[in-house]
PDB file of C-alpha atoms in Angstrom:
ATOM      1  CA  MET A 888    -142.009 -48.676   3.547  1.00  0.00           C
ATOM      2  CA  GLU A 889    -140.959 -50.119   6.917  1.00  0.00           C
ATOM      3  CA  SER A 890    -143.248 -52.851   8.271  1.00  0.00           C
ATOM      4  CA  LEU A 891    -144.728 -52.193  11.696  1.00  0.00           C
ATOM      5  CA  TYR A 892    -145.026 -54.940  14.277  1.00  0.00           C
ATOM      6  CA  TYR A 893    -146.867 -55.046  17.571  1.00  0.00           C
ATOM      7  CA  THR A 894    -146.691 -56.912  20.838  1.00  0.00           C
ATOM      8  CA  VAL A 895    -149.355 -56.897  23.553  1.00  0.00           C
ATOM      9  CA  GLU A 896    -149.441 -54.959  26.793  1.00  0.00           C
ATOM     10  CA  LYS A 897    -150.445 -57.900  29.002  1.00  0.00           C
ATOM     11  CA  GLN A 898    -151.924 -61.404  29.020  1.00  0.00           C
ATOM     12  CA  THR A 899    -155.423 -61.785  27.584  1.00  0.00           C
ATOM     13  CA  THR A 900    -157.783 -64.740  27.314  1.00  0.00           C
ATOM     14  CA  GLY A 901    -160.630 -65.982  25.163  1.00  0.00           C
ATOM     15  CA  ILE A 902    -162.989 -68.952  25.024  1.00  0.00           C
ATOM     16  CA  TYR A 903    -164.686 -70.773  22.153  1.00  0.00           C
ATOM     17  CA  LYS A 904    -167.076 -73.749  22.292  1.00  0.00           C
ATOM     18  CA  GLU A 905    -167.807 -76.199  19.487  1.00  0.00           C
ATOM     19  CA  LYS A 906    -169.809 -79.466  19.721  1.00  0.00           C
ATOM     20  CA  GLY A 907    -169.067 -79.939  23.407  1.00  0.00           C
ATOM     21  CA  SER A 908    -165.352 -79.134  23.124  1.00  0.00           C
ATOM     22  CA  LYS A 909    -164.092 -76.058  24.954  1.00  0.00           C
ATOM     23  CA  PHE A 910    -161.122 -74.071  23.685  1.00  0.00           C
ATOM     24  CA  TYR A 911    -159.501 -71.683  26.174  1.00  0.00           C
ATOM     25  CA  SER A 912    -157.067 -69.299  24.504  1.00  0.00           C
ATOM     26  CA  TYR A 913    -154.252 -67.386  26.185  1.00  0.00           C
ATOM     27  CA  LEU A 914    -152.155 -64.631  24.630  1.00  0.00           C
ATOM     28  CA  PHE A 915    -148.919 -63.668  26.404  1.00  0.00           C
ATOM     29  CA  PRO A 916    -146.239 -61.055  25.705  1.00  0.00           C
ATOM     30  CA  ILE A 917    -142.814 -62.756  25.727  1.00  0.00           C
ATOM     31  CA  ILE A 918    -139.233 -61.530  25.413  1.00  0.00           C
ATOM     32  CA  ASN A 919    -137.538 -64.720  24.259  1.00  0.00           C
ATOM     33  CA  GLU A 920    -137.942 -68.459  23.796  1.00  0.00           C
ATOM     34  CA  ILE A 921    -137.112 -69.347  27.403  1.00  0.00           C
ATOM     35  CA  ASP A 922    -140.353 -67.665  28.524  1.00  0.00           C
ATOM     36  CA  VAL A 923    -142.444 -70.336  26.769  1.00  0.00           C
ATOM     37  CA  ASN A 924    -141.971 -73.526  28.830  1.00  0.00           C
ATOM     38  CA  PRO A 925    -142.731 -71.964  32.250  1.00  0.00           C
ATOM     39  CA  ILE A 926    -146.005 -70.578  30.816  1.00  0.00           C
ATOM     40  CA  LEU A 927    -146.947 -73.980  29.366  1.00  0.00           C
ATOM     41  CA  SER A 928    -146.154 -75.702  32.686  1.00  0.00           C
ATOM     42  CA  LYS A 929    -148.333 -73.217  34.568  1.00  0.00           C
ATOM     43  CA  LEU A 930    -151.268 -73.734  32.186  1.00  0.00           C
ATOM     44  CA  LYS A 931    -150.955 -77.521  32.461  1.00  0.00           C
ATOM     45  CA  LYS A 932    -151.241 -77.223  36.251  1.00  0.00           C
ATOM     46  CA  GLU A 933    -154.279 -74.959  35.891  1.00  0.00           C
ATOM     47  CA  HIS A 934    -155.968 -77.351  33.408  1.00  0.00           C
ATOM     48  CA  PRO A 935    -155.105 -80.899  34.570  1.00  0.00           C
ATOM     49  CA  GLN A 936    -158.078 -82.435  32.716  1.00  0.00           C
ATOM     50  CA  ALA A 937    -157.403 -80.775  29.341  1.00  0.00           C
ATOM     51  CA  ARG A 938    -156.548 -82.999  26.371  1.00  0.00           C
ATOM     52  CA  HIS A 939    -154.406 -80.642  24.223  1.00  0.00           C
ATOM     53  CA  PHE A 940    -152.164 -77.591  24.764  1.00  0.00           C
ATOM     54  CA  CYS A 941    -151.537 -76.302  21.247  1.00  0.00           C
ATOM     55  CA  TYR A 942    -149.512 -73.161  20.698  1.00  0.00           C
ATOM     56  CA  ALA A 943    -147.569 -70.843  18.433  1.00  0.00           C
ATOM     57  CA  TRP A 944    -145.062 -68.116  19.208  1.00  0.00           C
ATOM     58  CA  LYS A 945    -143.037 -65.550  17.293  1.00  0.00           C
ATOM     59  CA  ILE A 946    -140.105 -63.372  18.305  1.00  0.00           C
ATOM     60  CA  GLY A 947    -138.430 -60.648  16.260  1.00  0.00           C
ATOM     61  CA  PHE A 948    -139.170 -58.854  13.015  1.00  0.00           C
ATOM     62  CA  GLU A 949    -140.104 -59.974   9.494  1.00  0.00           C
ATOM     63  CA  LYS A 950    -140.172 -63.802   9.587  1.00  0.00           C
ATOM     64  CA  GLY A 951    -138.413 -63.721  12.950  1.00  0.00           C
ATOM     65  CA  LYS A 952    -137.994 -66.819  15.078  1.00  0.00           C
ATOM     66  CA  HIS A 953    -141.129 -68.882  15.566  1.00  0.00           C
ATOM     67  CA  ARG A 954    -142.492 -72.277  16.533  1.00  0.00           C
ATOM     68  CA  ILE A 955    -145.822 -74.068  16.253  1.00  0.00           C
ATOM     69  CA  ASN A 956    -147.056 -77.160  18.103  1.00  0.00           C
ATOM     70  CA  ASP A 957    -150.155 -79.274  17.402  1.00  0.00           C
ATOM     71  CA  ASP A 958    -149.759 -81.258  20.670  1.00  0.00           C
ATOM     72  CA  GLY A 959    -151.371 -84.433  19.373  1.00  0.00           C
ATOM     73  CA  GLU A 960    -153.988 -82.859  17.115  1.00  0.00           C
ATOM     74  CA  PRO A 961    -153.802 -83.863  13.411  1.00  0.00           C
ATOM     75  CA  SER A 962    -150.840 -82.150  11.734  1.00  0.00           C
ATOM     76  CA  GLY A 963    -151.553 -78.586  10.632  1.00  0.00           C
ATOM     77  CA  THR A 964    -154.924 -78.294  12.383  1.00  0.00           C
ATOM     78  CA  ALA A 965    -153.909 -76.358  15.518  1.00  0.00           C
ATOM     79  CA  GLY A 966    -150.481 -74.688  15.561  1.00  0.00           C
ATOM     80  CA  ASN A 967    -150.776 -73.273  12.033  1.00  0.00           C
ATOM     81  CA  PRO A 968    -154.179 -71.591  12.477  1.00  0.00           C
ATOM     82  CA  ILE A 969    -152.949 -70.131  15.780  1.00  0.00           C
ATOM     83  CA  PHE A 970    -149.750 -68.867  14.119  1.00  0.00           C
ATOM     84  CA  ASN A 971    -151.725 -67.368  11.233  1.00  0.00           C
ATOM     85  CA  GLN A 972    -153.542 -65.143  13.744  1.00  0.00           C
ATOM     86  CA  ILE A 973    -150.169 -63.874  14.973  1.00  0.00           C
ATOM     87  CA  LEU A 974    -149.141 -63.108  11.379  1.00  0.00           C
ATOM     88  CA  SER A 975    -152.438 -61.544  10.302  1.00  0.00           C
ATOM     89  CA  GLN A 976    -152.386 -59.164  13.273  1.00  0.00           C
ATOM     90  CA  LYS A 977    -148.702 -58.220  12.680  1.00  0.00           C
ATOM     91  CA  LEU A 978    -147.825 -59.459  16.168  1.00  0.00           C
ATOM     92  CA  SER A 979    -144.395 -60.423  17.447  1.00  0.00           C
ATOM     93  CA  ASN A 980    -142.855 -61.264  20.822  1.00  0.00           C
ATOM     94  CA  VAL A 981    -146.045 -63.139  21.681  1.00  0.00           C
ATOM     95  CA  LEU A 982    -147.161 -66.651  22.587  1.00  0.00           C
ATOM     96  CA  ILE A 983    -150.691 -67.957  22.009  1.00  0.00           C
ATOM     97  CA  VAL A 984    -151.715 -71.180  23.750  1.00  0.00           C
ATOM     98  CA  VAL A 985    -155.080 -72.836  23.122  1.00  0.00           C
ATOM     99  CA  VAL A 986    -156.139 -75.379  25.755  1.00  0.00           C
ATOM    100  CA  ARG A 987    -158.714 -77.898  24.519  1.00  0.00           C
ATOM    101  CA  TYR A 988    -161.140 -79.935  26.582  1.00  0.00           C
ATOM    102  CA  PHE A 989    -162.500 -82.698  24.337  1.00  0.00           C
ATOM    103  CA  GLY A 990    -166.297 -82.812  24.303  1.00  0.00           C
ATOM    104  CA  GLY A 991    -166.771 -86.308  22.907  1.00  0.00           C
ATOM    105  CA  THR A 992    -167.519 -85.335  19.297  1.00  0.00           C
ATOM    106  CA  LEU A 993    -164.788 -85.364  16.636  1.00  0.00           C
ATOM    107  CA  LEU A 994    -164.627 -82.071  14.753  1.00  0.00           C
ATOM    108  CA  GLY A 995    -162.720 -83.241  11.671  1.00  0.00           C
ATOM    109  CA  LYS A 996    -159.736 -81.410  10.199  1.00  0.00           C
ATOM    110  CA  SER A 997    -161.636 -78.386   8.881  1.00  0.00           C
ATOM    111  CA  GLY A 998    -163.580 -78.129  12.144  1.00  0.00           C
ATOM    112  CA  LEU A 999    -160.370 -78.170  14.189  1.00  0.00           C
ATOM    113  CA  ILE A1000    -158.713 -75.542  11.977  1.00  0.00           C
ATOM    114  CA  SER A1001    -161.742 -73.282  12.365  1.00  0.00           C
ATOM    115  CA  ALA A1002    -161.949 -73.857  16.134  1.00  0.00           C
ATOM    116  CA  TYR A1003    -158.266 -73.116  16.814  1.00  0.00           C
ATOM    117  CA  LYS A1004    -158.326 -70.083  14.515  1.00  0.00           C
ATOM    118  CA  THR A1005    -161.452 -68.660  16.180  1.00  0.00           C
ATOM    119  CA  SER A1006    -160.173 -69.365  19.680  1.00  0.00           C
ATOM    120  CA  ALA A1007    -156.834 -67.637  19.007  1.00  0.00           C
ATOM    121  CA  LYS A1008    -158.712 -64.716  17.446  1.00  0.00           C
ATOM    122  CA  GLU A1009    -160.762 -64.324  20.658  1.00  0.00           C
ATOM    123  CA  ALA A1010    -157.626 -63.816  22.780  1.00  0.00           C
ATOM    124  CA  VAL A1011    -156.140 -61.375  20.237  1.00  0.00           C
ATOM    125  CA  LYS A1012    -159.415 -59.428  20.056  1.00  0.00           C
ATOM    126  CA  ASN A1013    -159.195 -58.729  23.809  1.00  0.00           C
ATOM    127  CA  ALA A1014    -155.568 -57.524  23.685  1.00  0.00           C
ATOM    128  CA  LYS A1015    -154.208 -53.996  23.729  1.00  0.00           C
ATOM    129  CA  LYS A1016    -151.540 -53.856  21.033  1.00  0.00           C
ATOM    130  CA  VAL A1017    -148.310 -51.918  21.562  1.00  0.00           C
ATOM    131  CA  LEU A1018    -145.955 -50.850  18.779  1.00  0.00           C
ATOM    132  CA  LEU A1019    -142.818 -52.984  18.849  1.00  0.00           C
ATOM    133  CA  GLU A1020    -139.731 -51.089  17.740  1.00  0.00           C
ATOM    134  CA  GLU A1021    -136.638 -52.906  16.557  1.00  0.00           C
ATOM    135  CA  ARG A1022    -133.807 -52.206  18.979  1.00  0.00           C
ATOM    136  CA  ILE A1023    -130.060 -52.256  18.493  1.00  0.00           C
ATOM    137  CA  ALA A1024    -127.113 -52.238  20.886  1.00  0.00           C
ATOM    138  CA  LEU A1025    -124.307 -49.841  19.994  1.00  0.00           C
ATOM    139  CA  ARG A1026    -120.778 -49.724  21.357  1.00  0.00           C
ATOM    140  CA  PHE A1027    -118.600 -46.678  20.831  1.00  0.00           C
ATOM    141  CA  ASP A1028    -114.812 -46.665  21.358  1.00  0.00           C
ATOM    142  CA  PHE A1029    -113.021 -43.324  21.102  1.00  0.00           C
ATOM    143  CA  ASP A1030    -110.417 -40.980  22.592  1.00  0.00           C
ATOM    144  CA  TYR A1031    -111.329 -38.970  25.676  1.00  0.00           C
ATOM    145  CA  HIS A1032    -111.150 -35.585  23.891  1.00  0.00           C
ATOM    146  CA  LEU A1033    -114.248 -36.555  21.845  1.00  0.00           C
ATOM    147  CA  LEU A1034    -116.386 -37.324  24.917  1.00  0.00           C
ATOM    148  CA  ASN A1035    -118.330 -34.027  24.955  1.00  0.00           C
ATOM    149  CA  GLU A1036    -119.191 -34.233  21.257  1.00  0.00           C
ATOM    150  CA  VAL A1037    -120.356 -37.840  21.528  1.00  0.00           C
ATOM    151  CA  MET A1038    -122.423 -37.147  24.668  1.00  0.00           C
ATOM    152  CA  LYS A1039    -124.148 -34.167  23.002  1.00  0.00           C
ATOM    153  CA  ILE A1040    -125.399 -36.464  20.240  1.00  0.00           C
ATOM    154  CA  LEU A1041    -126.377 -39.299  22.599  1.00  0.00           C
ATOM    155  CA  LYS A1042    -128.434 -36.893  24.730  1.00  0.00           C
ATOM    156  CA  LYS A1043    -130.528 -36.047  21.649  1.00  0.00           C
ATOM    157  CA  MET A1044    -131.139 -39.731  20.908  1.00  0.00           C
ATOM    158  CA  LYS A1045    -133.923 -41.696  22.572  1.00  0.00           C
ATOM    159  CA  GLY A1046    -132.027 -44.471  24.276  1.00  0.00           C
ATOM    160  CA  GLU A1047    -130.094 -45.553  27.309  1.00  0.00           C
ATOM    161  CA  ILE A1048    -126.429 -45.738  28.246  1.00  0.00           C
ATOM    162  CA  CYS A1049    -125.986 -49.287  29.526  1.00  0.00           C
ATOM    163  CA  LYS A1050    -122.214 -49.315  29.989  1.00  0.00           C
ATOM    164  CA  GLN A1051    -119.591 -46.605  30.351  1.00  0.00           C
ATOM    165  CA  THR A1052    -115.810 -46.778  30.857  1.00  0.00           C
ATOM    166  CA  ILE A1053    -113.948 -43.466  30.883  1.00  0.00           C
ATOM    167  CA  ASN A1054    -110.157 -43.294  30.835  1.00  0.00           C
ATOM    168  CA  GLN A1055    -107.850 -41.951  28.127  1.00  0.00           C
ATOM    169  CA  LYS A1056    -109.902 -44.232  25.899  1.00  0.00           C
ATOM    170  CA  VAL A1057    -113.676 -44.165  26.339  1.00  0.00           C
ATOM    171  CA  GLN A1058    -116.100 -47.027  25.792  1.00  0.00           C
ATOM    172  CA  ILE A1059    -119.863 -46.470  25.861  1.00  0.00           C
ATOM    173  CA  GLY A1060    -122.613 -49.043  25.386  1.00  0.00           C
ATOM    174  CA  PHE A1061    -125.880 -47.518  24.175  1.00  0.00           C
ATOM    175  CA  ASP A1062    -129.274 -49.171  23.636  1.00  0.00           C
ATOM    176  CA  THR A1063    -131.661 -47.477  21.202  1.00  0.00           C
ATOM    177  CA  THR A1064    -134.133 -48.133  18.395  1.00  0.00           C
ATOM    178  CA  LYS A1065    -133.096 -48.772  14.814  1.00  0.00           C
ATOM    179  CA  LYS A1066    -135.126 -45.709  13.834  1.00  0.00           C
ATOM    180  CA  GLU A1067    -133.138 -43.416  16.184  1.00  0.00           C
ATOM    181  CA  TRP A1068    -129.859 -44.835  14.925  1.00  0.00           C
ATOM    182  CA  GLU A1069    -130.842 -44.034  11.328  1.00  0.00           C
ATOM    183  CA  ILE A1070    -131.425 -40.389  12.340  1.00  0.00           C
ATOM    184  CA  TYR A1071    -128.125 -39.869  14.169  1.00  0.00           C
ATOM    185  CA  LYS A1072    -125.692 -42.350  12.630  1.00  0.00           C
ATOM    186  CA  GLU A1073    -124.257 -39.825  10.161  1.00  0.00           C
ATOM    187  CA  ALA A1074    -123.367 -37.375  12.942  1.00  0.00           C
ATOM    188  CA  LEU A1075    -121.694 -40.114  15.002  1.00  0.00           C
ATOM    189  CA  SER A1076    -119.963 -41.733  12.029  1.00  0.00           C
ATOM    190  CA  SER A1077    -118.387 -38.389  11.084  1.00  0.00           C
ATOM    191  CA  LEU A1078    -116.416 -38.426  14.351  1.00  0.00           C
ATOM    192  CA  ASP A1079    -113.195 -40.391  14.777  1.00  0.00           C
ATOM    193  CA  ILE A1080    -114.835 -43.218  16.718  1.00  0.00           C
ATOM    194  CA  LYS A1081    -115.169 -46.979  16.337  1.00  0.00           C
ATOM    195  CA  ILE A1082    -118.776 -48.185  16.243  1.00  0.00           C
ATOM    196  CA  ASN A1083    -119.963 -51.760  16.823  1.00  0.00           C
ATOM    197  CA  ILE A1084    -123.611 -52.636  16.224  1.00  0.00           C
ATOM    198  CA  THR A1085    -125.552 -55.632  17.534  1.00  0.00           C
ATOM    199  CA  VAL A1086    -129.135 -56.106  16.365  1.00  0.00           C
TER     200      VAL A1086
END
């Protein structure tokens, strides 16, 4: 059975307090890794007195691409519990940042793990999840006389033509979901066309 993954519709926040420390959590939808640093910079400007900006993000399906950061907290006490919330909720294409204001009392390793986990959970709890479908980019190369047949199939598919060159030889770029491709690939593959797929 295919695993389902979700992203979030928009940014959400949460707050958790423990022994004087305040943990502000932020959950953001992201498209790729380059979205992360501008968000972190913005949060650092908004919270100039905060001690730690711990985070985790994940992009893609299955294990996908991900990163965790403890930002000065003891190793494994911040980034991992944040990331585990992403995994447990089947989220992807998201970034969770937890901003900590130190309250003067040390929480210990187990206390930190619990605090970062709970704080991340608060932001996730307030989010509206959206099904994330794996997309693929297709490129079709074929002779002009096949254009009508190819277009008939593409019109049935949920997707978007992103590039089109029509001469004696035709080249069409088409963006769709992996699920749609599975439905229509046999019909397209039966035609005398060259198909390139980028996941």
